[in-house]
XYZ file of C-alpha atoms in Angstrom:
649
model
C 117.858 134.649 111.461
C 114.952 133.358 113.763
C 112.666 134.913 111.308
C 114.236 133.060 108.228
C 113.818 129.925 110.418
C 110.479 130.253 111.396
C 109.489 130.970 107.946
C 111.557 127.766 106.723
C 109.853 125.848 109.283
C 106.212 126.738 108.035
C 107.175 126.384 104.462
C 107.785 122.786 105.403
C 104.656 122.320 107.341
C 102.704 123.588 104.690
C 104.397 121.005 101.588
C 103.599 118.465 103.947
C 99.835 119.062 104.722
C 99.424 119.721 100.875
C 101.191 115.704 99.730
C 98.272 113.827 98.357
C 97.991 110.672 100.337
C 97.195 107.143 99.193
C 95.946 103.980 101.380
C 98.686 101.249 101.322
C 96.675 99.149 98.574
C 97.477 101.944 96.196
C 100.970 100.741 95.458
C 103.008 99.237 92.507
C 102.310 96.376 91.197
C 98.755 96.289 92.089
C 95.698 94.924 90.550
C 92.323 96.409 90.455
C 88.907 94.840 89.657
C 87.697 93.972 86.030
C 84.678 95.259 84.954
C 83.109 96.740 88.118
C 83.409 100.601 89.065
C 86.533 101.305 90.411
C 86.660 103.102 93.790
C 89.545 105.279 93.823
C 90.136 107.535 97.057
C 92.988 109.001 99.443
C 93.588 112.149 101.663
C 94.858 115.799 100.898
C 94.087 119.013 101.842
C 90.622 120.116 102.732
C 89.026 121.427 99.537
C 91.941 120.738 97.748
C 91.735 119.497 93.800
C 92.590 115.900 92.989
C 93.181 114.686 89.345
C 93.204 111.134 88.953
C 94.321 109.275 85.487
C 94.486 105.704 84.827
C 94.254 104.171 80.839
C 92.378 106.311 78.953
C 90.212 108.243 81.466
C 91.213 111.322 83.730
C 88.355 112.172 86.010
C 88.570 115.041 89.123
C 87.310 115.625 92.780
C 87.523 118.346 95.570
C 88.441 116.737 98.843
C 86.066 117.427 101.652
C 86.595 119.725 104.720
C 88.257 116.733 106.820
C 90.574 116.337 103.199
C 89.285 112.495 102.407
C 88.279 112.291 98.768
C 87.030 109.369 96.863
C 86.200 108.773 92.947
C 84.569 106.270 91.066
C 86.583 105.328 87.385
C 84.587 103.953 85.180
C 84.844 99.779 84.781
C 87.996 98.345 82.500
C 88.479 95.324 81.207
C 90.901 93.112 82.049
C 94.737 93.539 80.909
C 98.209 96.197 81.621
C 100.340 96.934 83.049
C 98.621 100.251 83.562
C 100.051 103.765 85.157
C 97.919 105.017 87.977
C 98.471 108.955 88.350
C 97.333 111.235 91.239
C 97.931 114.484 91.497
C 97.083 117.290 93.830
C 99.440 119.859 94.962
C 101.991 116.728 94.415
C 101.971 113.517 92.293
C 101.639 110.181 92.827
C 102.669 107.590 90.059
C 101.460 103.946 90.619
C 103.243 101.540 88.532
C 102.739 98.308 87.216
C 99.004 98.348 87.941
C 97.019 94.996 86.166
C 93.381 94.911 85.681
C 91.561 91.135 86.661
C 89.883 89.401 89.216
C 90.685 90.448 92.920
C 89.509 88.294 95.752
C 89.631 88.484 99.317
C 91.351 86.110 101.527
C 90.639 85.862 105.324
C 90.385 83.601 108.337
C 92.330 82.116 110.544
C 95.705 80.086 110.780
C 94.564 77.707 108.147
C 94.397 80.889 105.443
C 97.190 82.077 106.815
C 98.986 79.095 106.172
C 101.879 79.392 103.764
C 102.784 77.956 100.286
C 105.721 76.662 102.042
C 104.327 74.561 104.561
C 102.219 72.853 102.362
C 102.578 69.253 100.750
C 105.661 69.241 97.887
C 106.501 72.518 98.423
C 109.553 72.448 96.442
C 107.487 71.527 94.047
C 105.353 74.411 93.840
C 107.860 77.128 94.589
C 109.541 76.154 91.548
C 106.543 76.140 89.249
C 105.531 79.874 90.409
C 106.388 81.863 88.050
C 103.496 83.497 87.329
C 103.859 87.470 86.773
C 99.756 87.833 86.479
C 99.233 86.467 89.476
C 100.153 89.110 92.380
C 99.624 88.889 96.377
C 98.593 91.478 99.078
C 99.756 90.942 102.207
C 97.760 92.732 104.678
C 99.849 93.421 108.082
C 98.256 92.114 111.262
C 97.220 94.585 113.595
C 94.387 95.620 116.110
C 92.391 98.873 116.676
C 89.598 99.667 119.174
C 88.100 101.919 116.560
C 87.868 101.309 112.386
C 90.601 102.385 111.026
C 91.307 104.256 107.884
C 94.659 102.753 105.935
C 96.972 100.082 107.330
C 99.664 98.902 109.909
C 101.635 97.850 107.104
C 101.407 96.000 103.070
C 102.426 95.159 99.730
C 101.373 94.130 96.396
C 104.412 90.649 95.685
C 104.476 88.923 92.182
C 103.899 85.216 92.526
C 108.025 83.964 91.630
C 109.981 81.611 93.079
C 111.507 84.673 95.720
C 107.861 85.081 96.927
C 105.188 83.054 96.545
C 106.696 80.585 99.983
C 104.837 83.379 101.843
C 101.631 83.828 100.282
C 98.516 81.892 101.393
C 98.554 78.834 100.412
C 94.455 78.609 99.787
C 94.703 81.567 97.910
C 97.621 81.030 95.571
C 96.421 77.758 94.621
C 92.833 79.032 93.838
C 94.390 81.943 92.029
C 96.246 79.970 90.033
C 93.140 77.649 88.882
C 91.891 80.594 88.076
C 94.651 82.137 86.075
C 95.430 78.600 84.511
C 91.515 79.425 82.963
C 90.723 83.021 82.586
C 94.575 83.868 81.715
C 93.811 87.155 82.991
C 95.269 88.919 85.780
C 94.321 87.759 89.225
C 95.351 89.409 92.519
C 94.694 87.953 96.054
C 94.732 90.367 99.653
C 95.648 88.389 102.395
C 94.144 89.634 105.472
C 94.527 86.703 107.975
C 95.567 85.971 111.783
C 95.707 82.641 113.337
C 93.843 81.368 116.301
C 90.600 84.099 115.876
C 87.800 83.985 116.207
C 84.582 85.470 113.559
C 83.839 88.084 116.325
C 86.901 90.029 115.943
C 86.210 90.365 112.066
C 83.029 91.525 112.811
C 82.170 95.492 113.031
C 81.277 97.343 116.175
C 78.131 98.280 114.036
C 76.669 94.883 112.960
C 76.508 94.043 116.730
C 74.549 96.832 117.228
C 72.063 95.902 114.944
C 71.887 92.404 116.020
C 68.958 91.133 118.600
C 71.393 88.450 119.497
C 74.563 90.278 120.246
C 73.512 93.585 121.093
C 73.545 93.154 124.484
C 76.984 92.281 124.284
C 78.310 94.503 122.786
C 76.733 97.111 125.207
C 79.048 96.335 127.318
C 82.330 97.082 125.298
C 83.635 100.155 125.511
C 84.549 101.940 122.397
C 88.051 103.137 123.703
C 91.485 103.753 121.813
C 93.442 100.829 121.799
C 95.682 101.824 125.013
C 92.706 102.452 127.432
C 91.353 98.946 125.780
C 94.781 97.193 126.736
C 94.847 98.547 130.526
C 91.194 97.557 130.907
C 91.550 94.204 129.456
C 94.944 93.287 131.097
C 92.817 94.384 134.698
C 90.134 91.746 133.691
C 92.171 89.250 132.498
C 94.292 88.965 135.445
C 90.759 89.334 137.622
C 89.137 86.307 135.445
C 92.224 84.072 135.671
C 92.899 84.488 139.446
C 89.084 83.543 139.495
C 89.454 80.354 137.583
C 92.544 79.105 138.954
C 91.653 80.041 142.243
C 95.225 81.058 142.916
C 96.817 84.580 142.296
C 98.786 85.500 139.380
C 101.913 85.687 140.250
C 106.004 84.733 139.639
C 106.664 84.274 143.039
C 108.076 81.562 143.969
C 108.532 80.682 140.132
C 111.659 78.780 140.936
C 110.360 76.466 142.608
C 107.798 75.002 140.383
C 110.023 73.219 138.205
C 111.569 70.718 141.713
C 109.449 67.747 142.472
C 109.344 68.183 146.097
C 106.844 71.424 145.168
C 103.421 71.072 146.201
C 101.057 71.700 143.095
C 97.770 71.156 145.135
C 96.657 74.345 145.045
C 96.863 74.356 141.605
C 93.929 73.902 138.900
C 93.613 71.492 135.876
C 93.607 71.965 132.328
C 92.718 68.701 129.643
C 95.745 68.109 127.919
C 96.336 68.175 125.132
C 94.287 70.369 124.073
C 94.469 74.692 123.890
C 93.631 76.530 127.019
C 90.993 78.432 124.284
C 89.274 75.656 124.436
C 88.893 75.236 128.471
C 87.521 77.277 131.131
C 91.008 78.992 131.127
C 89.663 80.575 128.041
C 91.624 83.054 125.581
C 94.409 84.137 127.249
C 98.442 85.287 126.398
C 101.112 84.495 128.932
C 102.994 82.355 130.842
C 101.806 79.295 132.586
C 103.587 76.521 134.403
C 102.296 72.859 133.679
C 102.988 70.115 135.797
C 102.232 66.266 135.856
C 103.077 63.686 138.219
C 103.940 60.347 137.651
C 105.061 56.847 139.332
C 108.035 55.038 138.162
C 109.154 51.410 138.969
C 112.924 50.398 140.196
C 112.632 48.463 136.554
C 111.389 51.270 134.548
C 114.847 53.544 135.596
C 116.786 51.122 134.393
C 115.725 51.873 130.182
C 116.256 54.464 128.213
C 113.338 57.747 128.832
C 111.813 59.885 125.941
C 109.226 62.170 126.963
C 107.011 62.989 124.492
C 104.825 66.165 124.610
C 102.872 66.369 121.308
C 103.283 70.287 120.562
C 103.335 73.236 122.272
C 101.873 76.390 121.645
C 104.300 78.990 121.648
C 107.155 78.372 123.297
C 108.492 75.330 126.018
C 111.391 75.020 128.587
C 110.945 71.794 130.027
C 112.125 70.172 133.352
C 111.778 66.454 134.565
C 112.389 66.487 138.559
C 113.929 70.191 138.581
C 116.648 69.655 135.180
C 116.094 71.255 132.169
C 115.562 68.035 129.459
C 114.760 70.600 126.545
C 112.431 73.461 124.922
C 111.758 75.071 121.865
C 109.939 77.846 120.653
C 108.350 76.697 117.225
C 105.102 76.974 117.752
C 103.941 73.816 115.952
C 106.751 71.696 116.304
C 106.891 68.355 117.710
C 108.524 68.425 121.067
C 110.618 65.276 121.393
C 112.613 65.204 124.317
C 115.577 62.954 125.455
C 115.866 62.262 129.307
C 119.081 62.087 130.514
C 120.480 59.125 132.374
C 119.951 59.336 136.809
C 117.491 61.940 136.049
C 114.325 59.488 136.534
C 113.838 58.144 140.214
C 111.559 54.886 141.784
C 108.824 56.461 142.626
C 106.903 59.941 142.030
C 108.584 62.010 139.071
C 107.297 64.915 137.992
C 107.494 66.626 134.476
C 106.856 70.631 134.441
C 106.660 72.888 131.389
C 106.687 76.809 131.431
C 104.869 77.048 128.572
C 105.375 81.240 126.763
C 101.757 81.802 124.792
C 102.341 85.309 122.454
C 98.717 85.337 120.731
C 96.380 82.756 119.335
C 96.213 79.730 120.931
C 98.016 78.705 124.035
C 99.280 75.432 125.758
C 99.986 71.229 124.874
C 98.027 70.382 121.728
C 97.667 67.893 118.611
C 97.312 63.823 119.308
C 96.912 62.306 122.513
C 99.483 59.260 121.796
C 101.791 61.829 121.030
C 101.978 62.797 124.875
C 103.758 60.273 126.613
C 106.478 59.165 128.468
C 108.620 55.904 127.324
C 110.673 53.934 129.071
C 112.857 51.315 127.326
C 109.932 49.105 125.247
C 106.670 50.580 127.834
C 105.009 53.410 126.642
C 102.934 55.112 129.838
C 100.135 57.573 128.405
C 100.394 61.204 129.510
C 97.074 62.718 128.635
C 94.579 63.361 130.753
C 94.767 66.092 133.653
C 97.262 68.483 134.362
C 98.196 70.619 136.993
C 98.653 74.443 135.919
C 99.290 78.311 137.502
C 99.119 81.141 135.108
C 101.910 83.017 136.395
C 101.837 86.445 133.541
C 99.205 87.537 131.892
C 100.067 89.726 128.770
C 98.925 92.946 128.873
C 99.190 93.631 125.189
C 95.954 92.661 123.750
C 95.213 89.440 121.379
C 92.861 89.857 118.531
C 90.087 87.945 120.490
C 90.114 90.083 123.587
C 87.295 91.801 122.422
C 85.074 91.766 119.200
C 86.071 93.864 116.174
C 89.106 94.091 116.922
C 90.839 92.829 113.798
C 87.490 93.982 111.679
C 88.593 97.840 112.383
C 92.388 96.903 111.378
C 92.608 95.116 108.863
C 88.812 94.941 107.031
C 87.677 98.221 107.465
C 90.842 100.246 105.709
C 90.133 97.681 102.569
C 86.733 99.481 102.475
C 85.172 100.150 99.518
C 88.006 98.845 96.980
C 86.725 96.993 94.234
C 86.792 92.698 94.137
C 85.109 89.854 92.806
C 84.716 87.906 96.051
C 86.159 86.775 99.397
C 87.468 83.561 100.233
C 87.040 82.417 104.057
C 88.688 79.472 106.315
C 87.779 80.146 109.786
C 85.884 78.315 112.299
C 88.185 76.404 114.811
C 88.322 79.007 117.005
C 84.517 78.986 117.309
C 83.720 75.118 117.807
C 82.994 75.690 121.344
C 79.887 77.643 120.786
C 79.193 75.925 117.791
C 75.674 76.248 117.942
C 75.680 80.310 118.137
C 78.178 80.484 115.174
C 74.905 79.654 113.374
C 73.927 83.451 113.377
C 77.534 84.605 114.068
C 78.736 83.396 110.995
C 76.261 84.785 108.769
C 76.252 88.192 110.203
C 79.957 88.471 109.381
C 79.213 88.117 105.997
C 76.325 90.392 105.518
C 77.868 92.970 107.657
C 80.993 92.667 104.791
C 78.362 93.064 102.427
C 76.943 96.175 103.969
C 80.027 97.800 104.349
C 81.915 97.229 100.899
C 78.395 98.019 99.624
C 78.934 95.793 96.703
C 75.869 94.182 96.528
C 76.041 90.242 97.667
C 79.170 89.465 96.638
C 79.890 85.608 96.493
C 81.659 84.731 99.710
C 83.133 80.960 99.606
C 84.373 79.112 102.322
C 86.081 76.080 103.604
C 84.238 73.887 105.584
C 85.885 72.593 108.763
C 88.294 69.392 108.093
C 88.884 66.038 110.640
C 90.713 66.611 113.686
C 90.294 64.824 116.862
C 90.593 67.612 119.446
C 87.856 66.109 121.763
C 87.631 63.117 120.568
C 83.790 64.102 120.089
C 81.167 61.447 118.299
C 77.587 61.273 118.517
C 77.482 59.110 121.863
C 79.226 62.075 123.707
C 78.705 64.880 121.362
C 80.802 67.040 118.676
C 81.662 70.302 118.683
C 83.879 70.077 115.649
C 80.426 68.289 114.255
C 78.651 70.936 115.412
C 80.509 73.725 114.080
C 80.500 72.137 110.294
C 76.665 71.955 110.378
C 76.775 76.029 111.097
C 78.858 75.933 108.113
C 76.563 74.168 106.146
C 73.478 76.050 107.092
C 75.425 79.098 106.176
C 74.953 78.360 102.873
C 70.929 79.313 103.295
C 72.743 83.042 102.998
C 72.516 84.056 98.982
C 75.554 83.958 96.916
C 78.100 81.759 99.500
C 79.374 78.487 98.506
C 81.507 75.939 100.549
C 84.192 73.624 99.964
C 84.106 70.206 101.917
C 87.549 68.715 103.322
C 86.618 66.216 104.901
C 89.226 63.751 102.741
C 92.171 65.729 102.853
C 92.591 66.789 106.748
C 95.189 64.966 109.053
C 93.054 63.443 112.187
C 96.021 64.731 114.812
C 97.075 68.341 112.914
C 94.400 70.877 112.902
C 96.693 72.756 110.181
C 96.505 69.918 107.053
C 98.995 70.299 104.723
C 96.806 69.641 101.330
C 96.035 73.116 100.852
C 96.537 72.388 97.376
C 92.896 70.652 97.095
C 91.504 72.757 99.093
C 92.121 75.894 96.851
C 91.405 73.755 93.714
C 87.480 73.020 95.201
C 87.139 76.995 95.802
C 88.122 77.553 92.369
C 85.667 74.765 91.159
C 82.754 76.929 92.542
C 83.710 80.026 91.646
C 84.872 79.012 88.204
C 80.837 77.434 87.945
C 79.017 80.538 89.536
C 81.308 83.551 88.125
C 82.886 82.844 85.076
C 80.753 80.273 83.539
C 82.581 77.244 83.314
C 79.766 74.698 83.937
C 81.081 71.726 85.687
C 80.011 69.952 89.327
C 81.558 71.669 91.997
C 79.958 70.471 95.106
C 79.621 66.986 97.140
C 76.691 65.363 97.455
C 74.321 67.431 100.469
C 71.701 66.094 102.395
C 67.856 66.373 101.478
C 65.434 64.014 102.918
C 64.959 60.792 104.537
C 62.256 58.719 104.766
C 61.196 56.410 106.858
C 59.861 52.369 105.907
C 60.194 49.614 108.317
C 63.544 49.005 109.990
C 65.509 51.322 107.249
C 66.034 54.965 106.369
C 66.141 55.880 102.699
C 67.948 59.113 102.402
C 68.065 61.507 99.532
C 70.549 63.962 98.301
C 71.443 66.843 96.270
C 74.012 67.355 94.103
C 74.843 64.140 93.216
C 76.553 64.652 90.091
C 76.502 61.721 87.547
C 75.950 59.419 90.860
C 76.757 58.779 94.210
C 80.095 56.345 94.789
C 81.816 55.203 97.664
C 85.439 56.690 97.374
C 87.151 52.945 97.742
C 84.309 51.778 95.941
C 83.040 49.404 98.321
C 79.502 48.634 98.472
C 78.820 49.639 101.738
C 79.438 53.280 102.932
C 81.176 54.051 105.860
C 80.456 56.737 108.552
C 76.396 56.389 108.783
C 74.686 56.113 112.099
C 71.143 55.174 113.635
C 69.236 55.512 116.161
C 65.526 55.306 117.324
C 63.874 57.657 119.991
C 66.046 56.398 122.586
C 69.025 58.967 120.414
C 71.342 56.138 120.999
C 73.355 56.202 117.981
C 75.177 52.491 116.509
C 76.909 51.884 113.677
C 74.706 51.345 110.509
C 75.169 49.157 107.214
C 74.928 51.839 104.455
C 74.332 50.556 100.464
C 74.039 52.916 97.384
C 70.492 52.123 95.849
C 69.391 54.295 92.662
C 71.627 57.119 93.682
C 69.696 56.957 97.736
C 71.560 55.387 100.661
C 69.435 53.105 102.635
C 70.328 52.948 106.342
C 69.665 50.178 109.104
C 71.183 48.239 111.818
C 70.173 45.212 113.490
C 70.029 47.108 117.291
C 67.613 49.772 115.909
C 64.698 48.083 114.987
C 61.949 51.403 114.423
C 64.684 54.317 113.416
C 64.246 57.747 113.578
C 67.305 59.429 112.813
C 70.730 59.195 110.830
C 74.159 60.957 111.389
C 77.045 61.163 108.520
C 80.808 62.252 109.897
C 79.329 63.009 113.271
C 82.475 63.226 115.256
C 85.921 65.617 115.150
C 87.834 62.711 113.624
C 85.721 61.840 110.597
C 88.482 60.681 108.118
C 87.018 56.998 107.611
C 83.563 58.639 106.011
C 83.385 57.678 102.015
C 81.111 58.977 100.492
C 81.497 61.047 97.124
C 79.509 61.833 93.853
C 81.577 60.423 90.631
C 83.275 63.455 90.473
C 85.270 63.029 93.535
C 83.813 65.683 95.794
C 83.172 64.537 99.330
C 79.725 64.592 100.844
C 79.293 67.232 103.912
C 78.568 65.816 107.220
C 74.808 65.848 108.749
C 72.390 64.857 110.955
C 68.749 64.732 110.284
C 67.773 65.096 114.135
C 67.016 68.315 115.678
C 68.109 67.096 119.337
C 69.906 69.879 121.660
C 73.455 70.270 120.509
C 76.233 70.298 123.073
C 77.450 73.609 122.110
C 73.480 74.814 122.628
C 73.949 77.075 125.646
C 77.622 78.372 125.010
C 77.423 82.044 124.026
C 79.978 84.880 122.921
C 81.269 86.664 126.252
C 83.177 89.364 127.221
C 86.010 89.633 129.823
C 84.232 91.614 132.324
């Protein structure tokens, strides 16, 4: 009996070492690249046979000793459903399987943004059904080392039962493109709010890098456990640093009473994200407190405290009682407070504020934060008090670089695509000026490694939002960070889409995705599939110099530069002479130039467009209604000039 059992028991081992395995992407209902080789590869035994048939070719390969195998079908043109058939020792059948246009789509929380959550969403979801039009979801993960398949995946048909979840940038470029190709076109999703280019970027690019190689020196190339002890030990080391206080929950009771003394404690800008402060990246728990004074009169109205939104989750106290929370990440938090709660005198308003991953703390508009009392409104921006009181152990995908690049990139390697689609950047606006080589060493390292030769990469420039409230007297980041977009574009084959007229000044997740897919589509549809048409805003060339004025010139001006209201004067141009002293200028549309002056800048040297976070008033357009990009035609240090990529030591 024993002997039967042990023999059972191999005979089971041995069926499953000999299954042919296929990545995750390999699944029903996929859709595989038009008229390119198409990379075709999985796992099996070592040395073992695999037969692989799709259409009308049947091609075979030996595995190698470690049992990977990979083989190349020849192009197809576009059309299916198709059967893809594997077969080793066992069989694989792969159904549904479309031949089109596959692109890419990655970034942060703005990619990942669903069709849902966008502008007339009902709308949309009810005009989806569109069978040749399929999505990947890619499931988010982490990995200290590059993975070989996925967490998790799977190939969705765009239909009223799933296209609320796809991204909303790529569903509405995909179907631009469907609506003129009519051919298949399938979209992988690999996104994750709140991260930053570094963790897309492989261990192996920073290597090669002059500018980050030092850096990445000093990360060790650990599984993802030993990664998470070492960072959680750093972490708490860094933030007991900044704060100057341990971390701790002792006490924790206590913070939420007014009679507490927060001295001790540090301060954090708010609103804003802690990612954006000293604090830094961090996951956790944190306790945010503000004080305030209160008349005899002002107790006598009606309180709603108002605390713009919070980022993850709130339980909120006013003197010690719990007036709400929430735990919507990007919700409004709106607050009624309770009659007799309120005293003359000092009040104070805490928050234990629960951060999961991406960013962290009170964000969005800062006349959304506030406290009102009958008819008086009393500001609450500014400084607040704050202990971190947890720090999550678990790791975030910015902890360290590569992070998500080894997840959720590197497992896509070397499957077949047209191009990728990118809308990433606000995690980065705080070293703006380094994203200038970060940026395009992302994309060539995706080129290197999908070894597709220079693959058109698009991307979406940065849209207004007033996080700083940044403008050229005290500097941009958000500014900054859209001029490293734009010089990205010196890289060959990468186009980007300018937003600057659809963004919402106080959300820094617009809801117009609609447009924003639509100008993607534009530039692909000009560069890839030969529809001719204008696709790009008007960019900055030259200026010259003559008197009092600057005469600027521009490219890609279409049939003619407009203002969008069609004013005569165009809005958003500033001036300023050596002193770099920037004031307002008069702007007027001359033979398709823009002459600039200004009656305090008498011998000019330099102009800014849209220098600021919040540049929603700027208007000007080429007759085809695409926005000009932001610029500068200084070369003065940029605030984000000395802010580099740095690891938790």
């Amino acid at each position: 009996m024993k002997k039967y059992i042990v023999f059972v028991l191999l005979f089971c081992g041995i069926i499953a070492n000999a299954n042919v395995k296929m990545p995750l992407l390999f699944s029903d209902g996929m859709v595989l690249q038009r008229n390119k080789g198409i990379p075709v590869w999985g796992w099996a035994d070592a040395n073992e046979k695999v037969e692989v048939h799709f259409n009308n070719q049947t091609k075979t390969i030996q595995a190698d000793k470690s049992g990977k195998w990979m083989i190349r079908l020849n192009p197809e043109k576009a059309g299916g459903p198709f059967e893809l058939i594997i077969t080793g020792k066992n069989k694989i059948v792969i159904k549904d399987v479309l031949v089109g246009e596959v692109w890419i789509c990655s970034g942060q929380s703005n990619m990942e943004f669903q069709v849902f959550k966008t502008i007339n969403s009902d709308k949309e979801i009810a005009d989806s059904n569109y069978p040749m039009i399929r999505h990947f979801g890619v499931a988010q993960d982490l990995s200290g080392k590059p993975k070989d398949d996925l967490k998790a995946g799977k190939w969705e048909v765009s239909n009223k039962e799933n296209v609320g979840n796809f991204t909303a940038v790529g569903y509405y470029f995909a179907k631009k493109l469907y609506a003129e190709l009519k051919i298949p076109i399938g979209i992988i999703n690999t996104s994750w709010g709140g991260t930053n280019v570094e963790t897309w970027t492989s261990r192996e690019a920073f290597e090669k890098s002059k500018d980050f190689k030092t850096m990445i020196a000093d990360v060790p190339a650990l599984n993802i456990d030993s990664i998470s002890k070492l960072y959680a030990t750093r972490m708490k080391e860094r933030v007991e640093k900044i704060q100057g206080t341990p971390v701790s929950t002792e006490n924790e009771n206590t913070f939420k009473e007014a009679s507490f003394t927060d001295a001790a404690w540090g301060e954090l800008n708010t609103p804003s994200l802690w990612e954006n402060q000293p604090l830094g990246d961090l996951d956790g728990i944190v306790w945010m407190r503000k004080t305030i004074t209160l008349s005899a009169e002002d107790i006598k109205n009606k309180a709603t405290l108002y605390l713009s939104k919070i980022d993850d989750e709130d339980i909120t106290y006013v003197n010690g009682i719990e007036i709400g929370k929430n735990t919507q990440w990007d919700a409004k938090r709106v607050y009624e407070v309770p009659a007799n709660i309120l005293k003359e005198g000092l009040n104070v308003i805490a928050v234990r504020i629960v951060d999961n991953s991406g960013g962290g703390g009170i964000y969005g508009d800062a006349a959304d934060l506030k406290l009102t009392v009958g008819s008086k409104i009393m500001p609450l921006d500014g400084k607040w008090k704050y202990k971190v009181i947890v720090v999550k152990t678990a790791l975030s995908p910015n902890s360290y670089p590569s992070l998500l690049y080894n997840a959720m990139v590197n497992p896509l390697v070397p499957y077949a695509f047209e191009g990728v689609l990118w809308y990433q950047g606000e995690a980065n606006v705080w070293r703006a000026n380094q994203y200038k080589k970060a940026f395009p060493l992302m994309i060539t390292d995706w080129r290197t490694k999908f070894k597709q030769g220079d693959f058109p990469f698009y991307f979406v420039q940065l849209s207004t939002f007033n996080e700083f409230n940044g403008n050229s007297k005290v500097g941009s980041k958000w500014a900054e960070l859209r001029e490293a977009q734009s010089e990205t574009l010196q890289l060959k084959n990468t186009g980007m889409a300018v937003t600057t007229d659809i963004g919402n000044a106080k959300d820094i997740h617009p809801t117009n995705k609609q447009d924003v897919g639509l100008r993607l589509a534009a530039i692909a549809l000009n560069n890839v599939y030969g529809k001719k048409q204008v696709f790009s805003g008007p960019t900055y060339k030259s200026q010259e110099i003559k008197g009092n004025q600057i005469i600027l010139t521009f490219d890609n001006i279409g049939s003619g530069l407009t203002a969008s209201d069609n004013s005569e004067n165009v809005k958003g141009f500033e001036i300023a002479g050596t002193d770099k002293v920037f004031h307002a200028a008069k702007a007027i549309i001359k033979n398709n130039k823009i002459i600039i002056s200004s009656d305090q800048v008498q011998n000019p040297v330099a102009v800014h467009y849209g220098w600021a976070d919040d540049d929603t008033e700027i208007n000007l357009f080429n007759k085809e209604k695409f926005p000009a990009s932001p610029f500068r035609t200084d070369n003065w240090e940029m605030i984000t000039a000395k802010e580099t990529y740095k690891v938790s030591k």
